[in-house]
Amino acid sequence: MPPDTTRQQATLERATELALSFLGSLDAAPVCTTTPLAELRRRFAQPLPDQGVDPVTVIDELARDAAGGLLGTAGGRFYGWVIGAGLPAALAADWLTATWDQNAGLYACGPAAAVVEEVCGTWLKDVLGLPASASFALVTGCQMAHVTCLAAARHAVLARAGWDVNRDGLAGAPALRMLTSSEVHGTTIRAAKLLGIGTSNMVVLPSDPASRMRPADLRDALAGEPDRPTIVVLQAGDVNCGAFDCFPELIVLAHGAGAWVHVDGAMGLWCNVVPELRHLLAGVELADSWATDGHKWLNVPYDCGYAFVAHPEHHRAGMAHRASYLVHADDVRDQLDWTPEHSRRARGFATWAALRELGRTGLADLVERCCHHAHDLVTRIGALPNARALCVPRINQGLLRFYDPRSGAMEEDHDRRTDAVMATINATGEAFFTGTTWRGMRCMRVSVSSWRTTTNDVDRAVAAAAQVLRTFP
């Protein structure tokens, strides 16, 4: 039986009603999930029907069965991981993206999608303070941005050693190495695995007390194997304390040894839009590649990340492919020449809409607000009994630890107390935080990146923390 196209409008109208109802409930709804795993599986894991179901009914069932299993990441009281919320224009553009259903792999498949990505690349390099000559790619997130950038890096450093990795692969190639600090994010490690670099070829240099790579350590590591193809990974806003490496000194050292410098700027690159924070990024433009996210501080819907490469020839060499059945033209930009994906969602539409909605001043205001709210959360909760701020935010990331006041309490007791307090705060539904282990200590991370977060949201989180701490002996 052919599909009933007359039901499409009713289905989309119903989806709109449900979406608006969800967004309207965010301030009152618990941030945490309330439906256990077993119940979610029971709801969804029904036998596949032999006959199709009316599309409006399908959407109603989906919303009904997902209820209680959705985190409040779209609201203003979610402070876990680093997750933004969809700006109004970006969310609406994402709806249109799904409606238009363009395959944004080739210009020929979606000319508007290709041109919008070109514009987004120009705008993003401008607001992030990166070289206008850099190439770029819109990808799923910082994970694939790292893969894209490090593929270019792999090609470049092996080419300097006389090895064509595209033709000959990695078998028999000069052994690559990657130098990082102890603040390296897991997505960089995964990228090293995916690209065949391997974790045994990653050298983790201990960070200084401010969570930055020490120039002396990098100098010694570079000098230890001066002829080895090397990639250096630096941090622009690490995930725990928002620390920034000293880019001018470290990049000069790395380049002097022939190394490629990649910057993980998932959050921190956005600080360039705030004049008072721009000094944190001094010299970052000297690097060879940069990765960041759109679904964090730019607040576009999941998923979206951005890769930038200062050497387009190595970027393209790491990604491009030609096939007889594909339609190419010399005067257009085909996205698949710059990204790991062949079939792609047209992520540029939501990015374009977010940047248009905010403008320069709106983007700066968003970043400043998040930094202010993060500082407020950490300092106020840290001032409560048996709480301590271990890392007061310089940007939007901070750390808290909760202490067991009993005589003779050990570090492991404080670890358990920290996890227990955090879990109890989350269970109130008033706020949601996630944990980390930092310098051997369990901590509650505070991350603020949502455009929706208000002073009232912060007040509610602090009040919930105070109430929870009063219940602990």
GROMACS .gro file of C-alpha atoms in nm:
model
  473
    1MET     CA    1   0.000   0.000   0.000
    2PRO     CA    2   0.149   0.339  -0.095
    3PRO     CA    3   0.209   0.592   0.186
    4ASP     CA    4  -0.073   0.831   0.271
    5THR     CA    5   0.076   1.174   0.205
    6THR     CA    6  -0.240   1.341   0.332
    7ARG     CA    7  -0.136   1.249   0.688
    8GLN     CA    8   0.192   1.439   0.666
    9GLN     CA    9   0.054   1.777   0.771
   10ALA     CA   10  -0.136   1.633   1.066
   11THR     CA   11   0.174   1.444   1.176
   12LEU     CA   12   0.398   1.750   1.161
   13GLU     CA   13   0.140   1.963   1.339
   14ARG     CA   14   0.119   1.705   1.617
   15ALA     CA   15   0.498   1.693   1.644
   16THR     CA   16   0.501   2.073   1.674
   17GLU     CA   17   0.244   2.060   1.955
   18LEU     CA   18   0.448   1.801   2.142
   19ALA     CA   19   0.774   1.993   2.091
   20LEU     CA   20   0.625   2.319   2.218
   21SER     CA   21   0.473   2.140   2.516
   22PHE     CA   22   0.812   1.990   2.602
   23LEU     CA   23   0.992   2.324   2.574
   24GLY     CA   24   0.724   2.495   2.780
   25SER     CA   25   0.761   2.241   3.060
   26LEU     CA   26   1.139   2.271   3.103
   27ASP     CA   27   1.133   2.521   3.389
   28ALA     CA   28   0.901   2.306   3.600
   29ALA     CA   29   1.008   1.957   3.496
   30PRO     CA   30   1.281   1.763   3.678
   31VAL     CA   31   1.616   1.784   3.502
   32CYS     CA   32   1.693   1.420   3.581
   33THR     CA   33   1.531   1.121   3.420
   34THR     CA   34   1.253   0.956   3.619
   35THR     CA   35   1.189   0.633   3.429
   36PRO     CA   36   1.420   0.336   3.499
   37LEU     CA   37   1.597   0.139   3.229
   38ALA     CA   38   1.375  -0.169   3.259
   39GLU     CA   39   1.060   0.037   3.211
   40LEU     CA   40   1.200   0.219   2.907
   41ARG     CA   41   1.289  -0.114   2.749
   42ARG     CA   42   0.945  -0.251   2.826
   43ARG     CA   43   0.779   0.047   2.658
   44PHE     CA   44   0.985   0.049   2.341
   45ALA     CA   45   1.075  -0.316   2.287
   46GLN     CA   46   0.743  -0.422   2.140
   47PRO     CA   47   0.725  -0.668   1.851
   48LEU     CA   48   0.756  -0.501   1.513
   49PRO     CA   49   0.400  -0.473   1.377
   50ASP     CA   50   0.308  -0.660   1.061
   51GLN     CA   51   0.094  -0.369   0.948
   52GLY     CA   52   0.203  -0.006   0.956
   53VAL     CA   53   0.067   0.237   1.217
   54ASP     CA   54  -0.090   0.576   1.151
   55PRO     CA   55   0.193   0.836   1.163
   56VAL     CA   56   0.016   1.062   1.415
   57THR     CA   57  -0.027   0.762   1.642
   58VAL     CA   58   0.341   0.676   1.597
   59ILE     CA   59   0.447   1.024   1.709
   60ASP     CA   60   0.209   1.018   2.006
   61GLU     CA   61   0.345   0.680   2.113
   62LEU     CA   62   0.704   0.798   2.076
   63ALA     CA   63   0.649   1.103   2.295
   64ARG     CA   64   0.451   0.902   2.551
   65ASP     CA   65   0.707   0.624   2.580
   66ALA     CA   66   1.009   0.857   2.590
   67ALA     CA   67   0.859   1.053   2.880
   68GLY     CA   68   1.074   1.023   3.188
   69GLY     CA   69   1.368   0.902   2.985
   70LEU     CA   70   1.478   1.242   2.857
   71LEU     CA   71   1.737   1.449   3.042
   72GLY     CA   72   1.661   1.819   3.070
   73THR     CA   73   1.958   1.914   2.855
   74ALA     CA   74   1.743   2.159   2.660
   75GLY     CA   75   1.677   2.367   2.973
   76GLY     CA   76   1.876   2.604   3.189
   77ARG     CA   77   1.941   2.381   3.492
   78PHE     CA   78   2.160   2.119   3.329
   79TYR     CA   79   2.525   2.157   3.434
   80GLY     CA   80   2.663   1.816   3.340
   81TRP     CA   81   2.927   1.733   3.079
   82VAL     CA   82   2.932   2.033   2.841
   83ILE     CA   83   2.597   2.055   2.666
   84GLY     CA   84   2.424   2.359   2.523
   85ALA     CA   85   2.058   2.397   2.428
   86GLY     CA   86   1.913   2.471   2.087
   87LEU     CA   87   1.870   2.842   2.021
   88PRO     CA   88   1.527   2.924   1.877
   89ALA     CA   89   1.649   2.997   1.524
   90ALA     CA   90   1.893   2.706   1.529
   91LEU     CA   91   1.624   2.464   1.646
   92ALA     CA   92   1.381   2.586   1.381
   93ALA     CA   93   1.652   2.565   1.115
   94ASP     CA   94   1.721   2.208   1.223
   95TRP     CA   95   1.354   2.124   1.173
   96LEU     CA   96   1.376   2.270   0.823
   97THR     CA   97   1.698   2.079   0.761
   98ALA     CA   98   1.516   1.753   0.826
   99THR     CA   99   1.226   1.868   0.609
  100TRP     CA  100   1.447   1.966   0.316
  101ASP     CA  101   1.639   1.636   0.352
  102GLN     CA  102   1.948   1.743   0.159
  103ASN     CA  103   2.252   1.518   0.133
  104ALA     CA  104   2.522   1.775   0.204
  105GLY     CA  105   2.808   1.572   0.063
  106LEU     CA  106   2.831   1.736  -0.277
  107TYR     CA  107   2.739   2.079  -0.407
  108ALA     CA  108   2.536   1.901  -0.676
  109CYS     CA  109   2.324   1.729  -0.410
  110GLY     CA  110   2.230   2.052  -0.232
  111PRO     CA  111   2.367   2.382  -0.362
  112ALA     CA  112   2.212   2.591  -0.083
  113ALA     CA  113   2.357   2.361   0.183
  114ALA     CA  114   2.703   2.386   0.026
  115VAL     CA  115   2.698   2.765   0.001
  116VAL     CA  116   2.568   2.804   0.357
  117GLU     CA  117   2.858   2.591   0.482
  118GLU     CA  118   3.101   2.816   0.295
  119VAL     CA  119   2.954   3.119   0.470
  120CYS     CA  120   2.957   2.945   0.808
  121GLY     CA  121   3.324   2.859   0.767
  122THR     CA  122   3.407   3.223   0.696
  123TRP     CA  123   3.199   3.351   0.988
  124LEU     CA  124   3.338   3.094   1.231
  125LYS     CA  125   3.700   3.166   1.147
  126ASP     CA  126   3.626   3.534   1.198
  127VAL     CA  127   3.460   3.503   1.540
  128LEU     CA  128   3.711   3.244   1.664
  129GLY     CA  129   4.011   3.449   1.556
  130LEU     CA  130   4.152   3.184   1.322
  131PRO     CA  131   4.338   3.247   0.995
  132ALA     CA  132   4.106   3.339   0.709
  133SER     CA  133   4.312   3.112   0.483
  134ALA     CA  134   4.241   2.800   0.692
  135SER     CA  135   4.022   2.526   0.550
  136PHE     CA  136   3.727   2.400   0.752
  137ALA     CA  137   3.474   2.122   0.789
  138LEU     CA  138   3.139   2.082   0.963
  139VAL     CA  139   3.129   1.744   1.135
  140THR     CA  140   2.929   1.562   1.403
  141GLY     CA  141   3.122   1.704   1.698
  142CYS     CA  142   3.466   1.759   1.843
  143GLN     CA  143   3.537   1.386   1.823
  144MET     CA  144   3.523   1.385   1.444
  145ALA     CA  145   3.678   1.731   1.429
  146HIS     CA  146   3.983   1.578   1.599
  147VAL     CA  147   3.980   1.290   1.352
  148THR     CA  148   3.962   1.533   1.060
  149CYS     CA  149   4.240   1.757   1.189
  150LEU     CA  150   4.465   1.474   1.301
  151ALA     CA  151   4.422   1.298   0.965
  152ALA     CA  152   4.563   1.614   0.807
  153ALA     CA  153   4.839   1.617   1.068
  154ARG     CA  154   4.921   1.251   1.003
  155HIS     CA  155   4.948   1.317   0.631
  156ALA     CA  156   5.169   1.623   0.683
  157VAL     CA  157   5.422   1.485   0.930
  158LEU     CA  158   5.461   1.157   0.742
  159ALA     CA  159   5.500   1.341   0.412
  160ARG     CA  160   5.785   1.538   0.567
  161ALA     CA  161   5.942   1.203   0.654
  162GLY     CA  162   5.905   1.090   0.292
  163TRP     CA  163   5.603   0.864   0.344
  164ASP     CA  164   5.274   0.880   0.151
  165VAL     CA  165   5.017   0.749   0.399
  166ASN     CA  166   4.733   0.769   0.147
  167ARG     CA  167   4.913   0.538  -0.093
  168ASP     CA  168   5.109   0.314   0.141
  169GLY     CA  169   4.907   0.312   0.463
  170LEU     CA  170   5.069   0.287   0.805
  171ALA     CA  171   5.234  -0.054   0.773
  172GLY     CA  172   5.605   0.015   0.759
  173ALA     CA  173   5.561   0.390   0.805
  174PRO     CA  174   5.784   0.590   1.038
  175ALA     CA  175   5.635   0.564   1.387
  176LEU     CA  176   5.421   0.864   1.469
  177ARG     CA  177   5.399   1.002   1.819
  178MET     CA  178   5.154   1.237   1.984
  179LEU     CA  179   5.256   1.461   2.274
  180THR     CA  180   4.977   1.576   2.505
  181SER     CA  181   4.931   1.704   2.858
  182SER     CA  182   4.761   1.507   3.133
  183GLU     CA  183   4.447   1.712   3.063
  184VAL     CA  184   4.401   1.547   2.723
  185HIS     CA  185   4.037   1.471   2.648
  186GLY     CA  186   3.918   1.121   2.568
  187THR     CA  187   3.803   1.225   2.222
  188THR     CA  188   4.164   1.298   2.126
  189ILE     CA  189   4.268   0.954   2.251
  190ARG     CA  190   3.988   0.793   2.049
  191ALA     CA  191   4.099   0.988   1.741
  192ALA     CA  192   4.451   0.850   1.785
  193LYS     CA  193   4.306   0.498   1.794
  194LEU     CA  194   4.085   0.553   1.489
  195LEU     CA  195   4.374   0.693   1.286
  196GLY     CA  196   4.611   0.409   1.369
  197ILE     CA  197   4.845   0.624   1.577
  198GLY     CA  198   4.782   0.407   1.881
  199THR     CA  199   4.787   0.488   2.250
  200SER     CA  200   5.136   0.343   2.296
  201ASN     CA  201   5.260   0.626   2.075
  202MET     CA  202   5.095   0.891   2.292
  203VAL     CA  203   5.327   1.060   2.541
  204VAL     CA  204   5.136   1.227   2.824
  205LEU     CA  205   5.332   1.511   2.981
  206PRO     CA  206   5.236   1.604   3.339
  207SER     CA  207   5.047   1.931   3.369
  208ASP     CA  208   5.154   2.214   3.598
  209PRO     CA  209   4.940   2.317   3.900
  210ALA     CA  210   4.731   2.536   3.667
  211SER     CA  211   4.655   2.234   3.443
  212ARG     CA  212   4.881   2.357   3.162
  213MET     CA  213   5.156   2.186   2.966
  214ARG     CA  214   5.504   2.285   3.087
  215PRO     CA  215   5.722   2.427   2.809
  216ALA     CA  216   6.033   2.263   2.959
  217ASP     CA  217   5.866   1.921   2.944
  218LEU     CA  218   5.768   1.971   2.582
  219ARG     CA  219   6.119   2.089   2.494
  220ASP     CA  220   6.271   1.778   2.652
  221ALA     CA  221   6.023   1.544   2.483
  222LEU     CA  222   6.086   1.697   2.142
  223ALA     CA  223   6.462   1.681   2.189
  224GLY     CA  224   6.447   1.317   2.299
  225GLU     CA  225   6.344   1.195   1.952
  226PRO     CA  226   6.419   1.486   1.719
  227ASP     CA  227   6.363   1.296   1.393
  228ARG     CA  228   6.035   1.127   1.483
  229PRO     CA  229   5.716   1.254   1.312
  230THR     CA  230   5.533   1.433   1.593
  231ILE     CA  231   5.193   1.585   1.663
  232VAL     CA  232   5.153   1.810   1.969
  233VAL     CA  233   4.803   1.850   2.116
  234LEU     CA  234   4.731   2.161   2.323
  235GLN     CA  235   4.424   2.261   2.526
  236ALA     CA  236   4.206   2.568   2.492
  237GLY     CA  237   3.975   2.529   2.791
  238ASP     CA  238   4.017   2.182   2.939
  239VAL     CA  239   3.710   1.991   3.051
  240ASN     CA  240   3.773   2.016   3.427
  241CYS     CA  241   3.910   2.362   3.501
  242GLY     CA  242   3.889   2.537   3.167
  243ALA     CA  243   4.268   2.575   3.152
  244PHE     CA  244   4.450   2.719   2.851
  245ASP     CA  245   4.800   2.620   2.748
  246CYS     CA  246   5.062   2.888   2.679
  247PHE     CA  247   5.023   2.886   2.303
  248PRO     CA  248   5.298   3.122   2.180
  249GLU     CA  249   5.581   2.949   2.366
  250LEU     CA  250   5.461   2.593   2.311
  251ILE     CA  251   5.379   2.638   1.942
  252VAL     CA  252   5.716   2.798   1.868
  253LEU     CA  253   5.889   2.507   2.041
  254ALA     CA  254   5.685   2.249   1.848
  255HIS     CA  255   5.730   2.416   1.512
  256GLY     CA  256   6.101   2.453   1.576
  257ALA     CA  257   6.116   2.074   1.601
  258GLY     CA  258   5.904   2.021   1.289
  259ALA     CA  259   5.595   1.908   1.483
  260TRP     CA  260   5.232   1.973   1.393
  261VAL     CA  261   5.030   2.154   1.660
  262HIS     CA  262   4.662   2.071   1.709
  263VAL     CA  263   4.441   2.261   1.953
  264ASP     CA  264   4.147   2.103   2.133
  265GLY     CA  265   3.922   2.406   2.168
  266ALA     CA  266   3.587   2.235   2.222
  267MET     CA  267   3.486   2.516   2.458
  268GLY     CA  268   3.774   2.757   2.490
  269LEU     CA  269   3.798   2.883   2.133
  270TRP     CA  270   3.467   3.063   2.186
  271CYS     CA  271   3.632   3.289   2.446
  272ASN     CA  272   3.773   3.488   2.155
  273VAL     CA  273   3.437   3.664   2.123
  274VAL     CA  274   3.473   3.825   2.469
  275PRO     CA  275   3.740   4.100   2.481
  276GLU     CA  276   3.808   4.035   2.851
  277LEU     CA  277   3.878   3.666   2.781
  278ARG     CA  278   4.064   3.696   2.451
  279HIS     CA  279   4.405   3.704   2.619
  280LEU     CA  280   4.357   3.338   2.715
  281LEU     CA  281   4.389   3.253   2.346
  282ALA     CA  282   4.692   3.467   2.266
  283GLY     CA  283   4.894   3.291   1.997
  284VAL     CA  284   4.641   3.014   1.931
  285GLU     CA  285   4.616   3.126   1.568
  286LEU     CA  286   4.976   3.005   1.518
  287ALA     CA  287   4.869   2.639   1.545
  288ASP     CA  288   4.820   2.405   1.250
  289SER     CA  289   4.468   2.283   1.330
  290TRP     CA  290   4.182   2.348   1.568
  291ALA     CA  291   3.870   2.156   1.676
  292THR     CA  292   3.560   2.286   1.850
  293ASP     CA  293   3.191   2.213   1.899
  294GLY     CA  294   2.876   2.388   1.785
  295HIS     CA  295   2.644   2.201   2.020
  296LYS     CA  296   2.824   2.340   2.323
  297TRP     CA  297   2.860   2.718   2.341
  298LEU     CA  298   2.705   2.807   2.006
  299ASN     CA  299   2.391   2.622   2.122
  300VAL     CA  300   2.299   2.452   1.797
  301PRO     CA  301   2.106   2.123   1.827
  302TYR     CA  302   2.301   1.799   1.831
  303ASP     CA  303   2.508   1.714   1.649
  304CYS     CA  304   2.758   1.967   1.517
  305GLY     CA  305   3.132   2.029   1.541
  306TYR     CA  306   3.389   2.226   1.346
  307ALA     CA  307   3.739   2.142   1.222
  308PHE     CA  308   3.985   2.402   1.093
  309VAL     CA  309   4.321   2.337   0.928
  310ALA     CA  310   4.586   2.598   0.854
  311HIS     CA  311   4.721   2.392   0.564
  312PRO     CA  312   4.432   2.314   0.325
  313GLU     CA  313   4.649   2.091   0.106
  314HIS     CA  314   4.700   1.846   0.393
  315HIS     CA  315   4.337   1.871   0.501
  316ARG     CA  316   4.215   1.786   0.153
  317ALA     CA  317   4.473   1.512   0.110
  318GLY     CA  318   4.347   1.346   0.427
  319MET     CA  319   3.982   1.345   0.317
  320ALA     CA  320   3.923   1.393  -0.057
  321HIS     CA  321   3.803   1.119  -0.289
  322ARG     CA  322   3.704   1.108  -0.654
  323ALA     CA  323   3.470   0.858  -0.817
  324SER     CA  324   3.326   0.839  -1.167
  325TYR     CA  325   2.966   0.844  -1.048
  326LEU     CA  326   3.009   1.164  -0.845
  327VAL     CA  327   2.942   1.506  -0.996
  328HIS     CA  328   3.224   1.753  -0.932
  329ALA     CA  329   3.287   2.105  -1.056
  330ASP     CA  330   3.599   2.317  -1.023
  331ASP     CA  331   3.420   2.634  -0.913
  332VAL     CA  332   3.227   2.490  -0.615
  333ARG     CA  333   3.317   2.339  -0.278
  334ASP     CA  334   3.222   1.975  -0.233
  335GLN     CA  335   3.194   1.906   0.139
  336LEU     CA  336   3.304   1.543   0.114
  337ASP     CA  337   3.650   1.666   0.013
  338TRP     CA  338   3.693   1.808   0.363
  339THR     CA  339   3.499   1.574   0.594
  340PRO     CA  340   3.511   1.205   0.692
  341GLU     CA  341   3.151   1.158   0.581
  342HIS     CA  342   3.015   1.093   0.235
  343SER     CA  343   2.645   1.114   0.315
  344ARG     CA  344   2.596   1.408   0.549
  345ARG     CA  345   2.329   1.604   0.728
  346ALA     CA  346   2.322   1.970   0.621
  347ARG     CA  347   2.447   2.102   0.956
  348GLY     CA  348   2.529   2.439   0.810
  349PHE     CA  349   2.170   2.559   0.820
  350ALA     CA  350   2.147   2.546   1.201
  351THR     CA  351   2.493   2.698   1.242
  352TRP     CA  352   2.407   2.981   1.003
  353ALA     CA  353   2.081   3.045   1.191
  354ALA     CA  354   2.252   3.048   1.532
  355LEU     CA  355   2.519   3.294   1.421
  356ARG     CA  356   2.259   3.515   1.255
  357GLU     CA  357   2.033   3.510   1.562
  358LEU     CA  358   2.314   3.599   1.802
  359GLY     CA  359   2.544   3.822   1.602
  360ARG     CA  360   2.879   3.916   1.751
  361THR     CA  361   2.738   4.093   2.055
  362GLY     CA  362   2.484   3.823   2.130
  363LEU     CA  363   2.747   3.551   2.111
  364ALA     CA  364   2.977   3.747   2.342
  365ASP     CA  365   2.690   3.802   2.586
  366LEU     CA  366   2.607   3.430   2.585
  367VAL     CA  367   2.966   3.334   2.667
  368GLU     CA  368   2.994   3.601   2.938
  369ARG     CA  369   2.665   3.495   3.101
  370CYS     CA  370   2.770   3.132   3.114
  371CYS     CA  371   3.104   3.224   3.272
  372HIS     CA  372   2.930   3.441   3.531
  373HIS     CA  373   2.677   3.170   3.618
  374ALA     CA  374   2.950   2.905   3.648
  375HIS     CA  375   3.150   3.126   3.883
  376ASP     CA  376   2.839   3.196   4.088
  377LEU     CA  377   2.750   2.827   4.117
  378VAL     CA  378   3.097   2.715   4.220
  379THR     CA  379   3.166   2.991   4.471
  380ARG     CA  380   2.822   2.977   4.635
  381ILE     CA  381   2.803   2.598   4.662
  382GLY     CA  382   3.169   2.590   4.764
  383ALA     CA  383   3.087   2.819   5.058
  384LEU     CA  384   2.832   2.572   5.202
  385PRO     CA  385   2.924   2.353   5.501
  386ASN     CA  386   3.154   2.063   5.413
  387ALA     CA  387   3.190   2.183   5.055
  388ARG     CA  388   3.493   2.329   4.884
  389ALA     CA  389   3.562   2.483   4.545
  390LEU     CA  390   3.873   2.310   4.410
  391CYS     CA  391   3.868   2.497   4.082
  392VAL     CA  392   3.695   2.835   4.059
  393PRO     CA  393   3.598   2.895   3.696
  394ARG     CA  394   3.805   3.119   3.474
  395ILE     CA  395   3.550   3.047   3.205
  396ASN     CA  396   3.250   2.813   3.233
  397GLN     CA  397   3.408   2.507   3.400
  398GLY     CA  398   3.468   2.448   3.770
  399LEU     CA  399   3.510   2.175   4.031
  400LEU     CA  400   3.357   2.114   4.374
  401ARG     CA  401   3.431   1.851   4.639
  402PHE     CA  402   3.224   1.753   4.939
  403TYR     CA  403   3.385   1.638   5.263
  404ASP     CA  404   3.292   1.378   5.520
  405PRO     CA  405   3.320   1.569   5.851
  406ARG     CA  406   3.370   1.261   6.067
  407SER     CA  407   3.691   1.243   6.263
  408GLY     CA  408   3.947   1.033   6.082
  409ALA     CA  409   3.772   1.051   5.746
  410MET     CA  410   4.005   0.953   5.462
  411GLU     CA  411   4.023   1.070   5.101
  412GLU     CA  412   3.813   0.774   4.991
  413ASP     CA  413   3.545   0.884   5.239
  414HIS     CA  414   3.544   1.228   5.078
  415ASP     CA  415   3.522   1.061   4.737
  416ARG     CA  416   3.214   0.866   4.845
  417ARG     CA  417   3.061   1.176   5.004
  418THR     CA  418   3.116   1.376   4.684
  419ASP     CA  419   2.947   1.116   4.466
  420ALA     CA  420   2.662   1.072   4.714
  421VAL     CA  421   2.593   1.445   4.745
  422MET     CA  422   2.601   1.488   4.368
  423ALA     CA  423   2.363   1.196   4.313
  424THR     CA  424   2.124   1.332   4.575
  425ILE     CA  425   2.125   1.680   4.422
  426ASN     CA  426   2.049   1.527   4.083
  427ALA     CA  427   1.766   1.321   4.229
  428THR     CA  428   1.589   1.638   4.346
  429GLY     CA  429   1.532   1.728   3.982
  430GLU     CA  430   1.633   2.088   4.053
  431ALA     CA  431   1.974   2.064   3.885
  432PHE     CA  432   2.196   1.807   3.720
  433PHE     CA  433   2.574   1.772   3.758
  434THR     CA  434   2.827   1.510   3.652
  435GLY     CA  435   3.144   1.395   3.822
  436THR     CA  436   3.509   1.357   3.739
  437THR     CA  437   3.831   1.234   3.897
  438TRP     CA  438   4.079   1.520   3.912
  439ARG     CA  439   4.426   1.471   4.056
  440GLY     CA  440   4.308   1.153   4.223
  441MET     CA  441   4.001   1.314   4.384
  442ARG     CA  442   3.635   1.266   4.300
  443CYS     CA  443   3.479   1.601   4.218
  444MET     CA  444   3.148   1.743   4.101
  445ARG     CA  445   3.197   1.925   3.774
  446VAL     CA  446   3.009   2.246   3.704
  447SER     CA  447   2.965   2.331   3.338
  448VAL     CA  448   2.740   2.609   3.212
  449SER     CA  449   2.689   2.645   2.839
  450SER     CA  450   2.313   2.684   2.787
  451TRP     CA  451   2.162   3.004   2.654
  452ARG     CA  452   1.863   2.934   2.880
  453THR     CA  453   2.047   2.945   3.214
  454THR     CA  454   1.933   3.234   3.434
  455THR     CA  455   2.016   3.370   3.778
  456ASN     CA  456   1.700   3.200   3.905
  457ASP     CA  457   1.827   2.866   3.773
  458VAL     CA  458   2.152   2.918   3.963
  459ASP     CA  459   1.960   3.008   4.279
  460ARG     CA  460   1.758   2.687   4.252
  461ALA     CA  461   2.073   2.478   4.214
  462VAL     CA  462   2.241   2.640   4.514
  463ALA     CA  463   1.927   2.596   4.724
  464ALA     CA  464   1.907   2.229   4.626
  465ALA     CA  465   2.272   2.175   4.720
  466ALA     CA  466   2.221   2.347   5.055
  467GLN     CA  467   1.914   2.137   5.132
  468VAL     CA  468   2.092   1.815   5.038
  469LEU     CA  469   2.396   1.896   5.251
  470ARG     CA  470   2.170   1.955   5.551
  471THR     CA  471   2.047   1.596   5.520
  472PHE     CA  472   2.396   1.448   5.543
  473PRO     CA  473   2.545   1.379   5.889
   0.00000   0.00000   0.00000
